[in-house]
Each structure stands twice: as structure tokens, then as C-alpha cells.
mmCIF file of C-alpha atoms in Angstrom:
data_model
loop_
_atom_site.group_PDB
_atom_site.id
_atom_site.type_symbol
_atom_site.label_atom_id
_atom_site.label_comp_id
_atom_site.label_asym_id
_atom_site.label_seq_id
_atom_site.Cartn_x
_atom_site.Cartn_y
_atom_site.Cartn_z
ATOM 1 C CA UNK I 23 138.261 126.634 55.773
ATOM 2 C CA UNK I 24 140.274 126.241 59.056
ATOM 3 C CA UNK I 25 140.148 123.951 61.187
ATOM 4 C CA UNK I 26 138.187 125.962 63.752
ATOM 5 C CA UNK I 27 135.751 126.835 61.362
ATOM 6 C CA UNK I 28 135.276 123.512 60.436
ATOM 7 C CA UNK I 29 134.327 123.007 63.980
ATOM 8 C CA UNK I 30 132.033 125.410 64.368
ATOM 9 C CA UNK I 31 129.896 124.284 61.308
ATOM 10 C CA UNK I 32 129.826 120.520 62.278
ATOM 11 C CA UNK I 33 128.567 121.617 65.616
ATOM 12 C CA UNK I 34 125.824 124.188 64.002
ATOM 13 C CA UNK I 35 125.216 120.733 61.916
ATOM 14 C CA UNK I 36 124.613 118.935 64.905
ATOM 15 C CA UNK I 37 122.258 121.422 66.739
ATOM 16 C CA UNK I 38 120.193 122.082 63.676
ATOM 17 C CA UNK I 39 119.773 117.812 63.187
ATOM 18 C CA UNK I 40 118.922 117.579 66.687
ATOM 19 C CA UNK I 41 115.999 120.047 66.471
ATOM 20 C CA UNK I 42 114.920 118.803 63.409
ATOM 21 C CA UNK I 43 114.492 115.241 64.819
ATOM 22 C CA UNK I 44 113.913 116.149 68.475
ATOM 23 C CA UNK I 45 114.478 113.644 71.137
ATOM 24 C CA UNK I 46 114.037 110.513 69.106
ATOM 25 C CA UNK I 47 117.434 111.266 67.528
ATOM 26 C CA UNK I 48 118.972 112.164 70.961
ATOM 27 C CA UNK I 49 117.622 109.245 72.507
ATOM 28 C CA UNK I 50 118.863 106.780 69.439
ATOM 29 C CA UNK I 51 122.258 108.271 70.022
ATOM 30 C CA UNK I 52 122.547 106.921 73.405
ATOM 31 C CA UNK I 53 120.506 103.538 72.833
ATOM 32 C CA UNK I 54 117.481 104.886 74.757
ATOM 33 C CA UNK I 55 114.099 104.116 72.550
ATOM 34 C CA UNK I 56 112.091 107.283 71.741
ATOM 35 C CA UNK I 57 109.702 108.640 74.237
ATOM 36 C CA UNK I 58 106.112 107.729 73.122
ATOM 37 C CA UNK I 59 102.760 109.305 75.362
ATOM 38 C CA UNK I 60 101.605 106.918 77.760
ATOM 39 C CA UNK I 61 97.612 105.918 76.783
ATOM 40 C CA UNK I 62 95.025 106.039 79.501
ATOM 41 C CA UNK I 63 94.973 102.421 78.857
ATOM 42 C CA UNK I 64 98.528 101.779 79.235
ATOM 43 C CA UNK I 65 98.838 104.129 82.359
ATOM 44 C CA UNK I 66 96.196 101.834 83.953
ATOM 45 C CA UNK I 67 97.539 98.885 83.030
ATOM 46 C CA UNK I 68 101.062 100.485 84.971
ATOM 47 C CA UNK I 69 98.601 100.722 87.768
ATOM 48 C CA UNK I 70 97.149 97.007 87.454
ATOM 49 C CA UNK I 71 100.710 95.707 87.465
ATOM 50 C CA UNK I 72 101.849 97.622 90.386
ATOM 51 C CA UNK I 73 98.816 96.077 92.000
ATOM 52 C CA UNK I 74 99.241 92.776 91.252
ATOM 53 C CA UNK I 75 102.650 92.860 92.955
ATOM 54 C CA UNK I 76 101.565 94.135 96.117
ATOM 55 C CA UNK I 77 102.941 97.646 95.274
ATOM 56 C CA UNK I 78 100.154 99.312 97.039
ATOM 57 C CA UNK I 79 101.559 102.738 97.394
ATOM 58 C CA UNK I 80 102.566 103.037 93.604
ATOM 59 C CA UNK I 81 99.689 101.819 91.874
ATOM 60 C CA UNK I 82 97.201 104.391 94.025
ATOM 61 C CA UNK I 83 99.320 106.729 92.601
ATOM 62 C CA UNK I 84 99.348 106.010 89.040
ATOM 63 C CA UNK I 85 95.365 104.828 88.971
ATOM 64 C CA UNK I 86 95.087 108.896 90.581
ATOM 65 C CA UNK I 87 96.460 110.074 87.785
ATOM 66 C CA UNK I 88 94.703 108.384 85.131
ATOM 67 C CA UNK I 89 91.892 109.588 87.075
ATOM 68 C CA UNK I 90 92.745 113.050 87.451
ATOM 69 C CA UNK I 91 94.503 113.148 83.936
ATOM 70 C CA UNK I 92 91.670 111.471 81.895
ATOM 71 C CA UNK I 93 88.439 112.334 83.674
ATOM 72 C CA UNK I 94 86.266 111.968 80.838
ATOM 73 C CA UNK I 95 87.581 108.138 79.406
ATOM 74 C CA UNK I 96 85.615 105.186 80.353
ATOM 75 C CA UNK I 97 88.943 104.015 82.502
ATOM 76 C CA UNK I 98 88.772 106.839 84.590
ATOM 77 C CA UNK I 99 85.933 104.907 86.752
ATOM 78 C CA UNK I 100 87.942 101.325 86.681
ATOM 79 C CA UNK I 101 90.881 104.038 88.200
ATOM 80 C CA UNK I 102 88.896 104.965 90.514
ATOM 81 C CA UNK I 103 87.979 101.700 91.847
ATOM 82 C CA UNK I 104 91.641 100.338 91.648
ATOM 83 C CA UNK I 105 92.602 103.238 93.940
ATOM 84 C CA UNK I 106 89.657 101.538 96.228
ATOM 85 C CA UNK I 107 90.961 98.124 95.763
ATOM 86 C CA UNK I 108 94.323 99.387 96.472
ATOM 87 C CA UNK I 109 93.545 100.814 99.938
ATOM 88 C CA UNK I 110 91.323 97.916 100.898
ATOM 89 C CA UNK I 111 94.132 95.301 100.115
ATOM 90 C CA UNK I 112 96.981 97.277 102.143
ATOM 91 C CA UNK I 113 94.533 97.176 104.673
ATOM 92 C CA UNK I 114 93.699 100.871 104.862
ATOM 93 C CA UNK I 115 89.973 100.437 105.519
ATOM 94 C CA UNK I 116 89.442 104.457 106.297
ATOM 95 C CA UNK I 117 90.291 105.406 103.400
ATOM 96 C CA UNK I 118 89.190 102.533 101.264
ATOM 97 C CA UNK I 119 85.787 103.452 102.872
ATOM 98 C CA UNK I 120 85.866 106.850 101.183
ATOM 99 C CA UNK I 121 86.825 105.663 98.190
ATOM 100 C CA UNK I 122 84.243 102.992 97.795
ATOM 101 C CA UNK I 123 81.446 105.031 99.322
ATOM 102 C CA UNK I 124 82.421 108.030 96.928
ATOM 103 C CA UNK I 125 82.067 105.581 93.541
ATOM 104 C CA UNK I 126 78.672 104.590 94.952
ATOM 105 C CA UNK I 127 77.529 107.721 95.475
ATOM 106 C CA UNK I 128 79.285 109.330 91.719
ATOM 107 C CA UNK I 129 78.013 106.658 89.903
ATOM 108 C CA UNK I 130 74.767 105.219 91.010
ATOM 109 C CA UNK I 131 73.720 103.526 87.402
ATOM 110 C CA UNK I 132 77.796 102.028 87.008
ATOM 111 C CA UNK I 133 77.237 98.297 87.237
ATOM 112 C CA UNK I 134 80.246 98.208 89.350
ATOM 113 C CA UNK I 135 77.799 99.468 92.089
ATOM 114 C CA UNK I 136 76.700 96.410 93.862
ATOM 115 C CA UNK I 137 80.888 95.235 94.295
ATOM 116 C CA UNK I 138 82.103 98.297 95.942
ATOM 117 C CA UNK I 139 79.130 98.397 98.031
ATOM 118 C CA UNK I 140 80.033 94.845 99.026
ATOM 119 C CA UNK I 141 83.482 96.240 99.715
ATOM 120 C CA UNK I 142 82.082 98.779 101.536
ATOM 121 C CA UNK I 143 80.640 96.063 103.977
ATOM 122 C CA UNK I 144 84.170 94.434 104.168
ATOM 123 C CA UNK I 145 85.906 97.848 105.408
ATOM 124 C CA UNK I 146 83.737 97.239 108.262
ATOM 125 C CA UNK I 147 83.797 93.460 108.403
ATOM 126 C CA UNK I 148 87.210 93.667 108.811
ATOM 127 C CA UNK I 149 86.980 96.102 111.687
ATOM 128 C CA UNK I 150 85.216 94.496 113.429
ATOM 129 C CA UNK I 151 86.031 93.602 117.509
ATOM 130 C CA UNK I 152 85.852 90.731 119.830
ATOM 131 C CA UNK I 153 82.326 90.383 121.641
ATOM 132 C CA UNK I 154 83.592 92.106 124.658
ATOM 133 C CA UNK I 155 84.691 94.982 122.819
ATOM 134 C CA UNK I 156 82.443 98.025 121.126
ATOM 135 C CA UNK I 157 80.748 96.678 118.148
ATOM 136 C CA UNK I 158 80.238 100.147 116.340
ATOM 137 C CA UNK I 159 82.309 98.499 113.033
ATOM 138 C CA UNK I 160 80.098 95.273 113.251
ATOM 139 C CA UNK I 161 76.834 97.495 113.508
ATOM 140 C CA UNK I 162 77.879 99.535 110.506
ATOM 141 C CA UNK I 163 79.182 96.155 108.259
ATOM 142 C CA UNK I 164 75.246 94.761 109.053
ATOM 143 C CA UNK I 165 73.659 98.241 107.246
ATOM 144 C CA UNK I 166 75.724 97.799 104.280
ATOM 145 C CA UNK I 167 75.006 94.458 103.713
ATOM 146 C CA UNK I 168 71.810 95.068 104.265
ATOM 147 C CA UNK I 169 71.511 97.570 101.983
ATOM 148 C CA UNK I 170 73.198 95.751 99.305
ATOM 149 C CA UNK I 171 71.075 93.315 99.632
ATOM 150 C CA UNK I 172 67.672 95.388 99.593
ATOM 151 C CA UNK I 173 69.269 97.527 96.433
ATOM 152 C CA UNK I 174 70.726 94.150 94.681
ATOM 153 C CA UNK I 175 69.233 91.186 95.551
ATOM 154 C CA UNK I 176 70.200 89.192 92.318
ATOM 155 C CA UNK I 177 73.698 90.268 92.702
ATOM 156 C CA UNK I 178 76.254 88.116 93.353
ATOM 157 C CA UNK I 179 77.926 90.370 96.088
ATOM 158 C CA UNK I 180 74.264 89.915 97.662
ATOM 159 C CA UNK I 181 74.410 86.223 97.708
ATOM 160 C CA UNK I 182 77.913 87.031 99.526
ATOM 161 C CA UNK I 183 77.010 89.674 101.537
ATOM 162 C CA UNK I 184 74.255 87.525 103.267
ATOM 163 C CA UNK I 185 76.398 85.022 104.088
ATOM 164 C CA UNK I 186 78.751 87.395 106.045
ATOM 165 C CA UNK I 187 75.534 89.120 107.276
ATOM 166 C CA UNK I 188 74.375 85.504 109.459
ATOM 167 C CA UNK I 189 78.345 86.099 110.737
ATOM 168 C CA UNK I 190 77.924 89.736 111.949
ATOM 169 C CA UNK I 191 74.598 89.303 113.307
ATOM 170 C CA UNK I 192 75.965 85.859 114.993
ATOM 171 C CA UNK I 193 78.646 88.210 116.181
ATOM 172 C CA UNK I 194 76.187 91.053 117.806
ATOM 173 C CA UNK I 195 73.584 88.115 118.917
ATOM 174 C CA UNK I 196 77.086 86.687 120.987
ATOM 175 C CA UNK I 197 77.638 90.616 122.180
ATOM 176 C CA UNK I 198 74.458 90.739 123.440
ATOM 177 C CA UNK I 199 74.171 87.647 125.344
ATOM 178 C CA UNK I 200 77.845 88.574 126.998
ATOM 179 C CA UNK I 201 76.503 91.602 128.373
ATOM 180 C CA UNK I 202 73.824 89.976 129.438
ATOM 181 C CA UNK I 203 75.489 87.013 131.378
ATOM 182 C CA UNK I 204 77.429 89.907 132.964
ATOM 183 C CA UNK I 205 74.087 91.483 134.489
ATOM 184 C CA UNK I 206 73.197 87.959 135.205
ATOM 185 C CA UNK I 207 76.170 86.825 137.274
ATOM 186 C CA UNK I 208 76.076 90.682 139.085
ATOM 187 C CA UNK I 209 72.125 90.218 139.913
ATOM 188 C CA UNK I 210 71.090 93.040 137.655
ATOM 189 C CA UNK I 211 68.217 90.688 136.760
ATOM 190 C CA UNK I 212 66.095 93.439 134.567
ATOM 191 C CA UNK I 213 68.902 94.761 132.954
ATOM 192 C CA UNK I 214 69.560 90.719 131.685
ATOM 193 C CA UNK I 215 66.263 90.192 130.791
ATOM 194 C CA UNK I 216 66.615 92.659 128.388
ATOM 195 C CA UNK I 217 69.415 91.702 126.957
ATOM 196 C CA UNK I 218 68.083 87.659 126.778
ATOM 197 C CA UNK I 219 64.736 89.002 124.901
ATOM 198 C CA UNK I 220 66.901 91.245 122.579
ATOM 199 C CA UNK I 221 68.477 87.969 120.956
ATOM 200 C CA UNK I 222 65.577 86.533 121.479
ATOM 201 C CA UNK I 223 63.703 89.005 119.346
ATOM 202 C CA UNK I 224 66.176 89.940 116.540
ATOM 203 C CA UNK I 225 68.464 87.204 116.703
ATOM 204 C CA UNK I 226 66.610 83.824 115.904
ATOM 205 C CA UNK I 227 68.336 80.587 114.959
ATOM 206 C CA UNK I 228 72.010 82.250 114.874
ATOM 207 C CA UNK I 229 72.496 79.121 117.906
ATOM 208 C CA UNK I 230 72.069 80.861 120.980
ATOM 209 C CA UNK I 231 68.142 79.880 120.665
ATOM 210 C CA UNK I 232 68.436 77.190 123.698
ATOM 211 C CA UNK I 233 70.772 78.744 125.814
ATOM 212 C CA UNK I 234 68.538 82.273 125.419
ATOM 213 C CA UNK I 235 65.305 80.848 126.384
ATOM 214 C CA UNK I 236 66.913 79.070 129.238
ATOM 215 C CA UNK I 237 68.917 82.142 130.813
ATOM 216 C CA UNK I 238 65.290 83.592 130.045
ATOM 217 C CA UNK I 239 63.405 81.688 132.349
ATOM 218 C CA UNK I 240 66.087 81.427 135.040
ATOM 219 C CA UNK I 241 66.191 85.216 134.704
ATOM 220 C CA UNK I 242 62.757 85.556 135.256
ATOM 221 C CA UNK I 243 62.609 82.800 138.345
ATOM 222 C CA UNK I 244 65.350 85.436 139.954
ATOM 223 C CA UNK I 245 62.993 88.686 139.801
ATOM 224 C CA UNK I 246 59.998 86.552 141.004
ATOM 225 C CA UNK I 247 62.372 85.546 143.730
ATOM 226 C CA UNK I 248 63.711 89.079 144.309
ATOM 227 C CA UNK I 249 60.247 90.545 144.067
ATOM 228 C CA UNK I 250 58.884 87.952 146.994
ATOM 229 C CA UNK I 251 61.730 88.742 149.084
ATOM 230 C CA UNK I 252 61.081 92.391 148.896
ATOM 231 C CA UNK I 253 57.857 92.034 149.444
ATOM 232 C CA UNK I 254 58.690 89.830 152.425
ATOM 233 C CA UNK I 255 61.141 92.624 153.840
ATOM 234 C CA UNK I 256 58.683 95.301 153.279
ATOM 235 C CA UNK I 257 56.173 93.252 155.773
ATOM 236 C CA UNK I 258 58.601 92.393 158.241
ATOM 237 C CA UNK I 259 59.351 96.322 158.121
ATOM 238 C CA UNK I 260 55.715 97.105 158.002
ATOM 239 C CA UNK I 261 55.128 95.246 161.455
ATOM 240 C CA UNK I 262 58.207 96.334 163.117
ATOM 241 C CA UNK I 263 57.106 99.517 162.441
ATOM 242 C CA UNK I 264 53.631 98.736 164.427
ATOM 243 C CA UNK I 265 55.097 97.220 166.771
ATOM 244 C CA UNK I 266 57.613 99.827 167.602
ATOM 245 C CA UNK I 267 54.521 102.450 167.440
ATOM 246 C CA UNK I 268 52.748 100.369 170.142
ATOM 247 C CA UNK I 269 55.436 99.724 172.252
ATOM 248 C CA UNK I 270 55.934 103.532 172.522
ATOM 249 C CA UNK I 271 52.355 104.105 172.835
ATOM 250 C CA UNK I 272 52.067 101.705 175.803
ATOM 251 C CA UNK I 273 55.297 103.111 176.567
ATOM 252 C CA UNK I 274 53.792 106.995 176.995
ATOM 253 C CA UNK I 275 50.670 105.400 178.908
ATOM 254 C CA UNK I 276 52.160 104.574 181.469
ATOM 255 C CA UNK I 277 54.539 107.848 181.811
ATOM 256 C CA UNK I 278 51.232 109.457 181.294
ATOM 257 C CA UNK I 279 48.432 107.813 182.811
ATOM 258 C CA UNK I 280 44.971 108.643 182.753
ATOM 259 C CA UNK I 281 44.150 110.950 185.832
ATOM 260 C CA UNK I 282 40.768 109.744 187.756
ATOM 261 C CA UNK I 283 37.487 112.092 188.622
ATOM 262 C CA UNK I 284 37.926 115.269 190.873
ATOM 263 C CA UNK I 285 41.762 114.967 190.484
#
């Protein structure tokens, strides 16, 4: 056998090896360990690390694909909610939203239910503006509370969530009573009193009690006062009015007075 020949076989030795041991060989030849399927479990657990590290970004990713690549295992859901939890801690509260809200509303009986309805609360607690500002996110972090609360009141994420409810509705009672100094201090007295009697009504013993009840009755001395001086004006009106209609009366007499008998 030539040397060419000899060649030839060890390389047709070497191909036929190769594809009887597949990769694993290939791989030991160049110190690399053999390629083994990543587990559901072990693709999460990727996930959980990435997570734990702050790698936001990366572990949504790899929690979406054990998700999307093992829809029927029990991990799929604890994917789901890491993809959640992954949003909500990089502080992307839109789309943690969705992602709570859509576990909620997939998996109704999951006893995971009452947490990411918390968490759905804290996408909006977070949101949430100073009194002077629109308080659409505070409004909407009250009704899931709420609801968690009504749904799960032996949770633990209840006992939580009513705690941060007494904030938020400290927060909208303090909203309130900012627009309402505002109508105060610009003499839109009805407007206030509105406002005062709001808190008043639906926020009780948040702290503002006193100071309501006092703006309150100062408010209500102001349209008394308003409605006297009015009143006042109107009569002072009322009788200039007369008295301009008699002075023009007695004013047309006597351009026009009263012609005697036979003339």
C-alpha cells in the first residue's frame, strides 16, 4: 500500500469513527465535554441565575423559552412568573403589568394567584405621582389591592396589600385636600366644599380628620358670607332700580304735566 493510499484509508477511518460516535468524540478531541439537552428544570434554573444577578434582559429570555418550549411542564407557570418578576425588578412596570395580569387571568386556581395580583398593585404603586400631579396610577394601585384583598383575605399579600392601601388612599385623601385648598385660596368656595366633604366622606382617620372639618366650617362661613353679600347687592340694586324709575317718572311729570279743564 502506498503511502497515499495509506492516507486515504486513515482518513475514511477517521470519518467513519466520527459518525459512529457523533459529537461526543469530536468534542473529547478538543477538550470540550459532550453536549447533553438542557432539562426544563435546568433551563429555568439558567433563568433564576441570570435573575439573581441582575441580568434582567437574559433571564426574560431564557424563562420565554422554557415557556414557549415546555408549555405543558409544571415549570412552564414558575417561567412565566419569572418573566413577570423580571420586568417588575428592571423597573418595566408596563409590561410587568401584562405579564402579571395575564397569569391571573390563565390561571385563576394557581396558588401563585394572590402574589402576582399583589404585584399587580405594585406596578401601579410604583407609578404613582406627587399630590399635585394626576393620580390615575394611584387610583388603579387602590382597585387591585382592593381586590386582592376581597378575593384573598387570609393571604399574606392581603395583609401587605392593606398596608400599602392606608398609603395610597393617604395619598388620594392629600390630592384631594390640595385641590381643594386651591379652590379655597381662589374663592371657589363650592367647588372646596366638595372637595373638604370628599375626604371627609371616604377618607376617615388617614390624618387630615382635623384640618378637614376645620377648612369645612371656614368654607362654609365663606358661602354664608358670599351669599349675604349677594343678597345685600341684589337689594341695593333692587332700590336703585326704584329709585331710578321714580326719578324718571317725576322726571316725565313735569315735562308732561297734567293739562287742567277746558284746555
Amino acid at each position: 500500500m502506498t503511502n497515499r493510499s495509506r492516507l486515504l484509508a486513515a482518513a475514511l477511518l477517521l470519518i467513519l469513527v466520527s459518525s459512529m460516535s457523533g459529537c461526543a468524540w469530536w468534542d473529547s478531541v478538543w477538550g470540550r465535554e459532550p453536549r447533553v439537552r438542557q432539562t426544563p428544570e435546568g433551563l429555568y434554573q439558567r433563568g433564576f441565575e441570570q435573575y439573581k444577578k441582575g441580568e434582567y434582559k437574559k433571564a426574560i429570555e431564557i424563562f420565554t423559552r422554557v415557556r414557549d418550549e415546555y408549555p405543558l411542564n409544571p415549570i412552564a407557570l414558575m417561567a412565566e412568573l419569572g418573566i413577570a418578576d423580571s420586568y417588575f425588578e428592571n423597573e418595566q412596570y408596563v409590561d410587568a403589568e401584562v405579564a402579571y395580569n395575564s397569569f391571573v387571568e390563565l390561571h385563576p386556581t394557581n396558588p401563585n394567584v394572590p402574589y402576582a395580583m399583589f404585584q399587580l398593585g405594585m406596578c401601579h404603586y410604583h407609578q404613582m405621582q406627587t399630590i399635585d400631579r394626576d393620580q390615575t396610577e394611584t387610583q388603579k394601585a387602590r382597585k387591585e389591592f382592593e381586590r386582592l384583598i376581597a378575593r384573598f383575605p387570609q393571604s399574606k399579600f392581603a395583609i401587605m396589600a392593606e398596608k400599602n392601601l392606608r398609603e395610597v388612599k393617604q395619598r388620594l385623601a392629600e390630592h384631594e385636600f390640595y385641590i381643594g385648598e386651591f379652590y379655597y385660596r381662589t374663592k371657589k368656595y363650592e367647588a372646596a366644599l366638595k372637595r373638604f366633604e370628599l375626604i371627609q366622606r371616604e377618607y376617615a382617620n388617614l390624618g387630615l380628620d382635623y384640618k378637614t372639618a376645620r377648612f369645612i366650617e371656614e368654607t362654609k362661613l365663606r358661602i354664608r358670607e358670599d351669599a349675604d353679600r349677594k343678597a345685600r347687592e341684589a337689594q341695593k340694586a333692587e332700590e336703585a332700580r326704584k329709585a331710578k324709575e321714580a326719578k324718571e317718572a317725576q322726571k316725565a311729570q313735569k315735562q308732561n304735566p297734567p293739562q287742567g279743564p277746558g284746555k
